[in-house]
Amino acid sequence: MWLWILKKAFVFLLSAIALILMAFFLLGEAPEENDLQAALTGKSIPSNPQARRTIVRQWRQIHGFEKPVFIFSLKPACVLPAFDSIPIYSERQAVTSWARKTGGGKEALSFYQKLVELENLLHNEFNKKDTISLELKNLTAKILSTSDFELLKVEMNSLKRNCALDTQLNASKCKDSLLIAWYNLINNHFPFRNLIPVLRWHPDCRFLQWFWGSCDSPGLLRGNLGISLKDNRKVNVILFPRFRLTLLLSVLAIVIIFLTGYPAGLLILSAPLFWKKIITTIIYFFYSIPTFWMASLLLILLGGGGLLDIFPSFGMGENQNNLHFWEIIITKIHHLTLPLFCFSYGGFCFMATLTRELAESEYQNFWILAVRAKGISHLRLMLKHVSPVILLSIITTLGQIFPTLMAGAVLIETIFSLPGLGELTFQSVLSGNYPVLMGILLLSIAVTFISFLISDVLCSIISPNFREDLIFYTRL
C-alpha cells in the first residue's frame, strides 16, 4: 500500500514539475504592461522621466525581472539579452521591434540610449516652457514607445526639424550623437540576423531564483513562494489565510453533495415512472443553469437585491469582536448559505444523476435478478447489495469533483465578495501578480493530488478487490 502511494506521489511530482515549468515560462513571458503602475503604487508619479525609470528599474531588480525567465532562451540573434534591462515595457517592445526590423541589435540599443539622453537633457538642462521645447519633449517620449518602423522614420524627421529650430539644442553634442545612432540603425541592415536563432544559457535566471533561491532570499524548496508584486508581502502570508476559507467551502460542499445527491439518486430510482421523469427533468434544468446566473438570481431573490432580504449578499460578517462563539458560528453560516448553495447545487444534480444511472445499470445484472427472486425487499437490496458496488464509483467521482470546486471558487467568491483563494486568483490575474498565481497553482496541484489519494484510499478500505488491484499495480 505504501509503495503504491509512493509511486502515485512520484507520478504526481513529475506532472507538477511539468506544469510548473510550463506555467512559469508562460507567466514569465507575459506582457508587463503594469510595471510602471506597480512600481509607483502608493507613490506620486515623478515628472522627470529619469526618476520614473530609476524607480521602475529598482522595482524590477527587487523582483528579478531584469533576469532572463528560464535556464535557456531561443531568440533571434538581433534580440540581445541587454534588452531585458530596459525598465519600461513599451520601450522594451519598441527596441525589440527596431532590432527585428533592421537586424541590428546593438544599433537599436545605442539609438535607444541616445534617445534617453536627449529626453533627460530636455527635462533637466533645457527645461524651457516654449512651444518648441514642449513639442520636442512630447515627440521624444512618443518615439521611445513607437514600434512601427515606418512611423518611427516620420517622427524622426519631425524631431530633426524641431532640433534645428532650437539653437541651444542644435549646438549640443547630444543631437549629433543621436543622429549618428539613427543613421547607423537605418543604413546598416542585417535582416538575416532576425532569421538566425541563437541558443543562450542563463544560469542566473528567474526560475532558478524562484525555485532554489539565493543567499538573500530562500526559494520554493525552502518554503518561500516569493514576494507579491502588488504590496511586496510574502506570498505565503497572503495565500494561506485565504486558502483556509476556500478549503472550508469546498469540503462543506463535497459533504453536502454526497449526503444529498447520493440518497436522492437512490430515491429517484425507487420512484414511480411518472415522478421519475419529472424529477429528472427538474434536475437537468438546474444542472444547465450557469453558476454566475444562479448566484445573481439568488442575490436578487434572497440577498436584498429587490425581493427578499433574508441572507447577506457579501462578506462573512467581519465585525464579530463582541459576539460569543455560537453567535459567530451562526453568523458565518448565515453569510455562507448562498455561496454554499452555488458551490453544491451543480454537484448535487450531477451526483443524483450519476447515482441513478449506476444503480440502474446494476439492476440489469443477473445476480441482482437472482437476489430479487429470493423475495428480498427493495430497501434491503438497495442498501446491502447495490450501494456497496456503486459506492466505489461515487467516491472516485467525488475525488475528481473536489478540485473542480476549488476552481469554481474564482467566480463564486468574486460575486459574493468572499476573501478566499478564488477572489485572490481573479485579482492576481487582473493585476498580473505572477508570484501569487504560481503559489495558487502549487496549492491547486497539492489539493488535486491529496483528493485523488484520499478517494483511492477510501476505495481500498471499502472494497478488498480494489485493494488487490492496487497491489497488482504496485508490482508493475
CSV table of C-alpha atoms in Angstrom, one decimal, residues 296-313 334 338:
chain,number,residue,atom,x,y,z
A,296,SER,CA,-27.0,36.6,-9.5
A,297,LEU,CA,-30.6,35.2,-9.2
A,298,LEU,CA,-30.1,34.3,-5.5
A,299,LEU,CA,-28.8,37.8,-4.8
A,300,ILE,CA,-31.9,39.3,-6.4
A,301,LEU,CA,-34.4,36.9,-4.8
A,302,LEU,CA,-32.9,36.3,-1.3
A,303,GLY,CA,-30.0,38.7,-0.9
A,304,GLY,CA,-31.8,42.0,-0.7
A,305,GLY,CA,-31.5,42.7,-4.4
A,306,GLY,CA,-35.1,43.6,-5.0
A,307,LEU,CA,-37.4,40.9,-3.5
A,308,LEU,CA,-36.4,39.4,-0.1
A,309,ASP,CA,-33.6,40.4,2.3
A,310,ILE,CA,-33.0,37.1,4.1
A,311,PHE,CA,-29.3,36.4,3.6
A,312,PRO,CA,-26.3,38.8,3.4
A,313,SER,CA,-25.1,39.5,-0.1
A,334,HIS,CA,-25.9,32.9,7.6
A,338,LEU,CA,-25.9,31.4,-0.6
